[in-house]
Coordinates of C-alpha atoms in Angstrom, one line a residue:
M5 CA 158.1 -26.1 -15.4
L6 CA 157.1 -22.9 -13.5
K7 CA 156.9 -21.1 -16.7
T8 CA 154.6 -23.7 -18.1
I9 CA 152.3 -23.5 -15.1
I10 CA 152.1 -19.7 -15.3
I11 CA 151.3 -19.9 -19.0
L12 CA 148.6 -22.5 -18.2
I13 CA 147.0 -20.4 -15.5
F14 CA 147.1 -17.3 -17.8
T15 CA 145.4 -19.3 -20.6
L16 CA 142.7 -20.6 -18.2
S17 CA 142.0 -17.1 -16.8
I18 CA 141.4 -15.9 -20.4
S19 CA 139.0 -18.7 -21.1
I20 CA 137.2 -18.5 -17.7
A21 CA 136.8 -14.7 -17.6
P22 CA 134.2 -14.3 -20.4
I23 CA 132.1 -17.0 -18.6
L24 CA 132.2 -15.1 -15.3
V25 CA 131.4 -11.8 -17.1
A26 CA 128.5 -13.5 -18.9
A27 CA 127.1 -14.8 -15.7
Q28 CA 127.5 -11.4 -14.1
D29 CA 125.7 -9.8 -17.0
S30 CA 122.7 -12.1 -16.6
I31 CA 122.0 -10.8 -13.1
K32 CA 119.4 -8.1 -13.0
Q33 CA 118.6 -5.8 -10.1
A34 CA 115.9 -3.3 -9.2
T35 CA 114.6 -1.6 -6.0
I36 CA 111.0 -1.0 -5.2
V37 CA 109.9 1.7 -2.7
F38 CA 106.3 1.1 -1.6
T39 CA 104.1 3.0 0.8
A40 CA 100.3 3.6 1.2
N41 CA 97.5 4.9 3.4
M42 CA 98.5 8.6 3.6
A43 CA 95.1 10.4 3.5
D44 CA 96.1 12.9 6.1
V45 CA 97.8 16.1 5.0
S46 CA 97.3 18.0 8.3
A47 CA 100.2 19.6 10.0
K48 CA 101.2 16.3 11.4
G49 CA 100.2 13.8 8.7
G50 CA 101.5 16.0 5.8
K51 CA 105.1 15.7 7.0
S52 CA 104.9 12.1 5.8
Y53 CA 104.7 13.3 2.2
S54 CA 107.6 15.8 2.6
R55 CA 109.8 13.3 4.3
L56 CA 108.9 10.6 1.8
A57 CA 110.1 13.0 -0.9
T58 CA 113.5 13.0 0.8
V59 CA 113.5 9.2 0.9
L60 CA 112.7 9.0 -2.8
K61 CA 115.3 11.5 -3.8
Q62 CA 118.1 9.7 -1.9
Q63 CA 117.0 6.3 -3.2
R64 CA 116.8 7.5 -6.8
N65 CA 120.2 9.2 -6.6
E66 CA 121.7 5.9 -5.3
N67 CA 119.9 3.6 -7.7
K68 CA 118.5 4.6 -11.1
M69 CA 116.6 1.3 -11.2
T70 CA 114.2 2.4 -8.5
I71 CA 110.4 1.9 -8.9
F72 CA 108.1 3.9 -6.6
V73 CA 104.8 2.2 -6.0
F74 CA 102.1 4.2 -4.2
G75 CA 99.6 1.8 -2.7
G76 CA 96.6 4.1 -2.5
G77 CA 94.2 4.2 0.5
S78 CA 94.6 8.0 0.4
V79 CA 92.2 9.8 -1.9
G80 CA 89.7 9.7 0.9
P81 CA 88.2 10.1 3.3
S82 CA 89.8 13.2 5.0
P83 CA 88.9 16.7 5.9
M84 CA 90.5 18.2 2.8
S85 CA 89.0 15.5 0.6
S86 CA 85.6 16.5 1.7
F87 CA 86.2 19.7 -0.2
D88 CA 88.2 18.5 -3.3
R89 CA 87.4 14.8 -3.4
G90 CA 91.1 13.9 -3.2
S91 CA 92.6 16.2 -5.8
H92 CA 95.2 17.4 -3.4
I93 CA 96.6 13.9 -2.9
I94 CA 97.0 13.5 -6.7
D95 CA 98.7 16.9 -6.8
L96 CA 101.2 15.9 -4.1
L97 CA 101.8 12.5 -5.8
N98 CA 102.5 14.2 -9.1
T99 CA 105.4 16.0 -7.4
L100 CA 106.7 12.7 -5.9
E101 CA 106.4 10.9 -9.3
P102 CA 105.3 7.4 -8.5
D103 CA 105.6 4.9 -11.3
L104 CA 102.1 3.7 -10.5
M105 CA 99.4 3.9 -7.9
T106 CA 97.2 1.0 -6.9
I107 CA 93.5 1.4 -6.1
T108 CA 91.9 0.4 -2.8
K109 CA 88.4 0.7 -1.4
R110 CA 89.1 4.2 0.0
E111 CA 89.7 5.5 -3.5
F112 CA 86.0 5.0 -4.1
S113 CA 85.1 7.3 -1.1
Y114 CA 83.5 9.8 -3.5
F115 CA 82.2 7.2 -6.0
E116 CA 83.2 6.1 -9.5
D117 CA 83.1 9.3 -11.5
E118 CA 85.2 11.2 -9.1
L119 CA 87.9 8.5 -9.1
S120 CA 87.9 8.7 -12.9
L121 CA 88.5 12.5 -12.7
R122 CA 91.4 11.9 -10.3
S123 CA 92.9 9.4 -12.8
Y124 CA 93.0 12.1 -15.5
E125 CA 94.7 14.5 -13.1
A126 CA 97.4 12.0 -12.4
A127 CA 100.7 11.9 -14.3
F128 CA 101.0 8.2 -13.5
P129 CA 98.7 5.1 -14.0
L130 CA 96.1 4.1 -11.5
I131 CA 95.8 0.3 -11.4
A132 CA 92.7 -1.8 -10.7
S133 CA 92.8 -5.3 -12.2
N134 CA 89.5 -6.8 -11.4
I135 CA 87.0 -4.0 -12.0
F136 CA 84.3 -4.2 -14.7
D137 CA 82.2 -1.2 -15.7
P138 CA 79.2 -1.9 -18.0
L139 CA 79.5 1.6 -19.4
T140 CA 82.9 0.9 -20.9
Q141 CA 82.5 -2.9 -21.2
G142 CA 85.8 -3.0 -19.5
N143 CA 87.7 -1.3 -16.8
Q144 CA 86.4 1.9 -15.3
D145 CA 87.2 5.0 -17.3
G146 CA 90.7 6.2 -16.5
L147 CA 91.9 3.1 -14.7
H148 CA 94.5 0.6 -16.0
Q149 CA 94.1 -3.1 -15.6
Y150 CA 97.9 -3.6 -15.0
A151 CA 101.2 -1.8 -15.3
L152 CA 104.4 -2.9 -17.0
I153 CA 107.2 -0.7 -15.6
A154 CA 110.3 -0.6 -17.8
K155 CA 113.7 0.5 -16.6
P156 CA 117.0 0.1 -18.6
G157 CA 117.2 -3.7 -19.2
I158 CA 114.3 -4.8 -17.0
K159 CA 110.5 -4.9 -16.9
I160 CA 108.3 -5.6 -13.9
G161 CA 104.6 -6.1 -14.2
F162 CA 102.0 -5.1 -11.5
I163 CA 98.5 -6.5 -10.9
N164 CA 96.3 -5.0 -8.2
I165 CA 93.2 -6.7 -6.7
V166 CA 90.4 -4.5 -5.3
E167 CA 88.3 -6.0 -2.5
K168 CA 84.8 -7.2 -3.5
E169 CA 83.3 -5.5 -0.4
V170 CA 83.9 -2.1 -2.0
V171 CA 80.6 -2.2 -3.8
T172 CA 78.5 -2.7 -0.7
E173 CA 80.6 -0.8 1.7
Y174 CA 80.8 2.3 -0.5
L175 CA 77.4 2.0 -2.1
L176 CA 78.8 1.9 -5.7
K177 CA 76.0 1.7 -8.2
R178 CA 77.8 0.8 -11.4
I179 CA 81.0 -1.2 -11.2
E180 CA 81.4 -4.9 -10.6
V181 CA 84.3 -6.6 -8.9
V182 CA 85.6 -9.7 -10.7
P183 CA 86.9 -12.6 -8.6
P184 CA 90.7 -12.5 -8.5
E185 CA 91.1 -16.1 -9.7
A186 CA 89.5 -15.0 -12.9
V187 CA 92.0 -12.3 -13.7
V188 CA 95.4 -12.9 -12.0
H189 CA 96.5 -15.9 -14.0
S190 CA 95.5 -14.3 -17.3
L191 CA 97.1 -11.0 -16.6
A192 CA 100.3 -12.6 -15.4
N193 CA 100.6 -14.5 -18.7
Q194 CA 99.9 -11.3 -20.6
L195 CA 102.6 -9.5 -18.8
K196 CA 105.2 -12.2 -19.3
A197 CA 104.3 -12.3 -23.0
Q198 CA 105.1 -8.6 -23.1
G199 CA 108.5 -9.3 -21.6
A200 CA 108.0 -8.9 -17.9
D201 CA 110.9 -10.3 -15.9
L202 CA 108.9 -10.4 -12.8
V203 CA 105.2 -10.1 -11.9
A204 CA 104.0 -8.5 -8.6
L205 CA 100.6 -8.7 -7.0
T206 CA 99.2 -6.0 -4.7
Y207 CA 96.1 -6.5 -2.6
S208 CA 94.3 -5.4 0.6
K209 CA 92.5 -8.5 1.8
P210 CA 94.7 -11.6 2.2
L211 CA 93.4 -14.8 0.6
L212 CA 95.0 -18.2 0.6
L213 CA 94.6 -18.1 -3.2
Y214 CA 97.5 -15.6 -3.3
Q215 CA 99.8 -18.0 -1.6
D216 CA 98.8 -20.6 -4.3
F217 CA 99.8 -18.0 -6.9
L218 CA 103.2 -17.5 -5.2
N219 CA 103.8 -21.2 -4.8
S220 CA 103.0 -22.0 -8.4
D221 CA 105.1 -19.1 -9.7
I222 CA 102.1 -17.4 -11.3
I223 CA 103.3 -14.3 -9.5
D224 CA 106.8 -13.7 -8.2
F225 CA 106.1 -11.6 -5.1
A226 CA 103.1 -9.9 -3.4
I227 CA 102.6 -6.8 -1.3
N228 CA 99.7 -6.3 1.2
I229 CA 98.6 -2.7 1.0
R230 CA 97.5 -2.6 4.6
T231 CA 99.9 -2.5 7.6
D232 CA 100.7 -5.1 10.2
G233 CA 99.5 -2.5 12.7
E234 CA 95.9 -3.3 11.6
N235 CA 95.5 -6.3 13.8
F236 CA 92.1 -7.3 12.2
N237 CA 94.0 -8.0 9.0
R238 CA 96.7 -10.3 10.2
S239 CA 97.9 -12.1 7.1
I240 CA 97.2 -15.8 6.4
I241 CA 99.9 -15.9 3.8
T242 CA 103.2 -17.3 4.9
H243 CA 105.2 -17.2 1.7
K244 CA 108.6 -15.5 2.2
Y245 CA 108.0 -13.2 -0.7
N246 CA 104.7 -11.8 0.6
F247 CA 105.4 -8.4 2.2
R248 CA 103.8 -5.5 4.0
I249 CA 104.6 -2.5 6.2
S250 CA 104.6 -3.0 9.9
E251 CA 103.7 0.6 10.9
K252 CA 101.6 3.3 9.2
N253 CA 103.6 6.0 7.5
N254 CA 106.6 3.8 7.0
A255 CA 107.8 2.6 3.6
L256 CA 109.0 -0.7 2.3
K257 CA 112.3 -1.0 0.4
L258 CA 112.5 -4.2 -1.6
G259 CA 115.9 -5.0 -3.2
L260 CA 115.3 -7.4 -6.0
Q261 CA 118.0 -9.5 -7.7
W262 CA 117.4 -12.2 -10.2
Q263 CA 119.2 -14.1 -12.9
D264 CA 118.0 -14.0 -16.5
S265 CA 117.9 -17.7 -17.1
E266 CA 115.4 -20.4 -18.0
K267 CA 114.7 -21.0 -14.3
L268 CA 114.1 -17.7 -12.4
N269 CA 116.4 -17.4 -9.4
L270 CA 114.9 -14.6 -7.4
Y271 CA 116.3 -13.0 -4.2
I272 CA 114.5 -10.2 -2.4
E273 CA 115.9 -8.3 0.5
K274 CA 113.4 -6.4 2.6
E275 CA 114.1 -3.2 4.6
E276 CA 111.5 -1.1 6.3
I277 CA 112.2 2.6 6.2
E278 CA 111.0 4.8 9.1
V279 CA 110.0 7.8 7.0
G280 CA 109.7 10.0 10.1
D281 CA 113.4 9.8 10.6
Y282 CA 114.1 11.8 7.5
L283 CA 114.2 15.6 7.0
E284 CA 111.4 17.3 5.1
D285 CA 111.9 18.1 1.5
P286 CA 111.4 22.0 1.3
E287 CA 109.4 21.9 -1.9
V288 CA 106.9 19.3 -0.8
A289 CA 106.7 20.8 2.7
L290 CA 105.7 24.1 1.1
Q291 CA 103.1 22.4 -1.0
V292 CA 101.6 20.6 2.0
S293 CA 101.7 23.9 4.0
S294 CA 99.6 25.6 1.3
Y295 CA 96.9 23.0 1.6
N296 CA 96.9 23.2 5.4
T297 CA 96.6 27.0 5.3
R298 CA 93.6 26.7 3.1
L299 CA 92.1 24.0 5.3
D300 CA 92.7 26.0 8.4
R301 CA 91.0 29.0 6.9
L302 CA 88.0 26.9 6.1
L303 CA 87.8 24.8 9.2
N304 CA 89.6 26.3 12.2
Q305 CA 86.5 28.0 13.5
H306 CA 85.9 27.2 17.2
I307 CA 82.5 25.7 17.7
G308 CA 82.5 24.6 21.4
T309 CA 84.3 23.0 24.2
L310 CA 84.4 19.5 25.7
K311 CA 83.6 19.0 29.4
T312 CA 84.4 15.3 29.5
P313 CA 87.0 13.1 27.6
M314 CA 85.9 11.1 24.5
N315 CA 87.6 9.2 21.7
S316 CA 87.0 8.0 18.2
I317 CA 89.5 5.1 18.3
R318 CA 88.8 2.6 15.6
K319 CA 88.3 -0.4 17.9
S320 CA 86.0 1.5 20.2
V321 CA 83.6 2.9 17.6
R322 CA 83.5 -0.6 15.9
T323 CA 83.1 -2.8 19.0
E324 CA 81.4 -1.0 21.8
E325 CA 79.2 1.8 23.0
N326 CA 81.2 5.0 22.5
A327 CA 80.6 8.5 24.1
M328 CA 81.3 10.5 20.9
A329 CA 79.1 8.2 18.9
N330 CA 76.3 8.6 21.4
F331 CA 76.5 12.4 21.1
I332 CA 76.3 12.1 17.3
V333 CA 73.3 9.8 17.2
D334 CA 71.5 11.8 19.9
A335 CA 72.0 15.0 17.8
M336 CA 70.7 13.3 14.7
R337 CA 67.6 12.1 16.5
E338 CA 66.9 15.5 18.0
Y339 CA 67.4 17.3 14.7
V340 CA 64.7 15.4 12.9
K341 CA 62.6 14.7 16.0
A342 CA 62.7 10.9 15.4
D343 CA 61.9 8.1 17.8
V344 CA 65.2 6.3 17.2
A345 CA 68.6 7.0 15.6
I346 CA 71.1 4.5 14.3
L347 CA 74.5 5.1 12.7
N348 CA 77.3 2.7 11.7
G349 CA 80.6 3.1 13.5
G350 CA 82.5 3.1 10.3
S351 CA 81.2 6.6 9.6
I352 CA 83.4 7.9 12.4
R353 CA 87.0 8.1 11.2
G354 CA 89.1 10.4 13.4
G355 CA 90.9 7.8 15.4
K356 CA 91.6 10.5 18.0
T357 CA 91.5 10.9 21.8
Y358 CA 90.1 14.1 23.2
T359 CA 90.8 15.3 26.8
A360 CA 88.4 17.2 28.9
N361 CA 88.4 21.0 28.3
S362 CA 89.4 20.5 24.6
V363 CA 88.3 23.2 22.2
L364 CA 86.4 21.7 19.3
T365 CA 86.6 23.1 15.8
R366 CA 84.9 22.5 12.5
K367 CA 88.1 20.7 11.5
D368 CA 87.6 18.1 14.3
I369 CA 84.2 17.3 13.0
A370 CA 85.3 17.1 9.4
L371 CA 88.0 14.7 10.5
E372 CA 85.5 12.6 12.4
L373 CA 82.8 12.6 9.8
P374 CA 84.7 13.0 6.5
F375 CA 82.1 11.2 4.3
R376 CA 79.4 13.5 3.0
S377 CA 76.6 11.4 4.4
R378 CA 73.2 13.0 4.8
L379 CA 70.7 12.7 7.5
I380 CA 67.4 11.1 6.6
K381 CA 64.2 10.3 8.5
V382 CA 62.3 7.2 7.6
S383 CA 59.4 5.1 9.1
V384 CA 60.3 1.5 9.9
T385 CA 58.8 -1.3 11.9
G386 CA 60.1 -2.8 15.1
A387 CA 61.1 -5.9 13.1
D388 CA 63.1 -3.6 10.8
I389 CA 65.0 -2.2 13.7
K390 CA 65.9 -5.7 14.9
T391 CA 67.1 -6.6 11.3
I392 CA 69.3 -3.5 11.2
L393 CA 70.8 -4.2 14.7
E394 CA 71.4 -7.9 13.9
H395 CA 73.4 -6.9 10.9
G396 CA 75.2 -4.3 12.9
V397 CA 76.5 -6.8 15.4
S398 CA 77.0 -9.6 13.0
A399 CA 80.8 -9.0 12.5
V400 CA 81.8 -7.2 15.7
E401 CA 84.8 -9.6 16.1
E402 CA 86.1 -8.4 12.7
L403 CA 86.0 -4.7 13.6
K404 CA 83.6 -4.1 10.7
G405 CA 82.3 -0.6 10.2
R406 CA 78.7 -1.8 10.3
Y407 CA 78.7 -1.8 14.2
P408 CA 75.6 0.2 15.2
H409 CA 75.4 3.2 17.6
V410 CA 71.9 4.0 18.8
S411 CA 69.8 6.7 20.3
G412 CA 66.2 6.4 21.7
I413 CA 66.5 2.7 22.3
K414 CA 68.6 0.3 24.3
F415 CA 69.6 -3.2 23.1
K416 CA 71.5 -6.2 24.3
Y417 CA 73.4 -8.8 22.2
D418 CA 75.3 -12.0 22.7
T419 CA 78.2 -12.9 20.3
A420 CA 78.0 -16.5 21.6
N421 CA 74.8 -16.8 19.5
A422 CA 74.8 -17.4 15.7
R423 CA 75.0 -14.4 13.5
G424 CA 71.5 -13.1 12.7
S425 CA 70.3 -14.2 16.2
R426 CA 72.6 -12.2 18.5
V427 CA 70.2 -9.4 19.6
T428 CA 68.5 -10.6 22.7
S429 CA 66.4 -7.5 23.6
I430 CA 65.5 -4.1 22.3
T431 CA 63.6 -1.5 24.4
F432 CA 62.0 1.8 23.6
N433 CA 60.9 4.0 26.5
G434 CA 61.6 1.1 28.8
K435 CA 59.3 -1.3 27.0
A436 CA 60.1 -4.0 24.5
V437 CA 60.1 -2.9 20.8
I438 CA 56.9 -4.2 19.1
P439 CA 57.8 -5.9 15.8
T440 CA 54.7 -4.6 14.1
A441 CA 54.7 -1.1 15.5
I442 CA 55.9 1.9 13.4
Y443 CA 58.9 4.0 14.6
S444 CA 60.5 7.0 13.0
L445 CA 64.2 6.4 12.4
A446 CA 67.0 9.0 11.9
T447 CA 69.9 7.5 10.0
S448 CA 72.3 8.2 7.1
D449 CA 71.3 8.0 3.5
Y450 CA 74.3 5.7 3.2
L451 CA 73.0 3.1 5.8
I452 CA 69.4 3.1 4.6
G453 CA 70.7 2.8 1.0
G454 CA 72.4 -0.5 1.9
G455 CA 75.9 0.8 2.7
D456 CA 78.2 -1.5 4.8
E457 CA 76.1 -4.4 3.4
Y458 CA 73.1 -3.3 5.5
P459 CA 69.9 -5.0 4.3
L460 CA 67.6 -2.7 2.3
I461 CA 64.5 -2.1 4.4
K462 CA 61.8 -2.4 1.8
S463 CA 59.1 -1.2 4.2
A464 CA 61.0 2.0 5.1
D465 CA 58.9 5.0 4.2
S466 CA 60.9 8.2 3.9
T467 CA 59.7 11.8 3.8
S468 CA 59.4 13.5 0.4
Q469 CA 62.8 15.2 0.9
T470 CA 65.1 15.2 -2.1
N471 CA 68.6 14.2 -1.6
A472 CA 69.8 17.7 -2.1
S473 CA 67.6 19.0 0.7
L474 CA 68.9 16.4 3.2
P475 CA 71.4 18.0 5.7
L476 CA 74.9 16.7 6.0
I477 CA 75.3 14.8 9.3
S478 CA 78.6 16.7 9.9
E479 CA 76.7 20.0 9.7
V480 CA 74.0 18.7 12.1
I481 CA 76.7 17.8 14.6
I482 CA 78.5 21.2 14.3
S483 CA 75.2 23.0 14.8
A484 CA 74.4 20.9 17.9
I485 CA 77.8 21.7 19.4
Q486 CA 77.5 25.4 18.6
R487 CA 74.0 25.5 20.2
Q488 CA 75.2 23.8 23.4
Q489 CA 78.6 25.5 23.5
A490 CA 79.9 23.0 26.1
I491 CA 79.2 19.3 25.6
A492 CA 79.7 16.3 27.8
P493 CA 79.3 13.0 25.8
R494 CA 78.9 9.9 27.9
V495 CA 78.3 6.2 27.8
D496 CA 75.0 5.2 29.5
S497 CA 74.6 1.5 28.9
R498 CA 72.4 1.8 25.9
V499 CA 74.3 -1.1 24.2
L500 CA 75.3 -4.1 26.3
R501 CA 77.3 -7.1 25.2
E502 CA 76.1 -9.9 27.3
N503 CA 78.9 -12.4 27.1
E504 CA 81.7 -10.0 28.3

């Protein structure tokens, strides 16, 4: 009897084993390492690249099915990018060997043609799924509409949505941004027809539409390119397979496991990697160091000292009067001898705090004003000034870069009022601005050209200067500091929010 049972068990084990093996064989696995928003290659920021290189080497040694996705947000703006338009970022990434890079608004910091040049320097595809260029009657030259990444036995497709605001915020003259609903479903089907096991969506601005895509299995998982640390961008998407990094300079590690069957059975394990905990990779550290040596040689010239503290923290320059911003617009107004100066807070990008007695260098100003915006003087009416200021305070709650900093005038606004009717008073030399009077305005070519969705001022009359003859605002500020040697920026109640 015992012999019969043993024979029976042995027979069953033989018949069951192939089924278990077959089931095991149908399970597929992959690991995605994702990071983004690494524009800074200074002595501090550059360490993120050399440490990320160590993370990638370890992960690739552990798992050959690793896919490295670089989320962009890095080609610009930065001090080094103001010289090479982001070529150094592509150079570093070529060493790190991403499987793909997704495009964000910041990749357009130096306009369409420069991004196309960067794409041809890259040894990896740059993905933008909803861009249309009339010149090519398709995607912008050099960019890919999607990526299908193949590893042994698996294929994962990637779709990347660029925010529609890129056209107005970065003053792009040529490309159009196609609504995501018009492309995601179609591209997901194309990828699946090409054998994609999974389809991923990357994006910067969360839309409930993306949750619908997840719920209906059009896409299998999504990654928000921005970080949780950017409070203005808290996600409205609650799906368990919607991911993003909680802190800048960290990386996401997504462990994917799914069964190759008629009904996808997907499991994703998320781990956030603190890149700063890793040692620097010597090769990449040397590469970063060479760029910093070059940057220091170009920009480490001392230009003056600071008597009082100031900051360029994002929330401050986009929601309130700011001492550094006041110094910048005052210098702009003085340089061209204008009645008024206005500059959008989004032009100031350093995100730094400066203590009293700090030594200022050219590098500091390049960090604060990395865009190559030029100073222009135009004639506008008092009504035009009100229109500009209304737009500037229309989205203060959202930390939009359009927030206006002013010189030569004072104004009050009330966010309890409807957008477009928030400015309650504007004074020039202590008297109310006259709507029909003409005032000279110092501003940036970016703002007067409609950047940050500013309304085009049709009545604005500029001087006969050509664009090439307009001075860079950064150089105007450097000259002002050099002339004064010691500066003391301050807040003087030129902008008042009435409902605070």
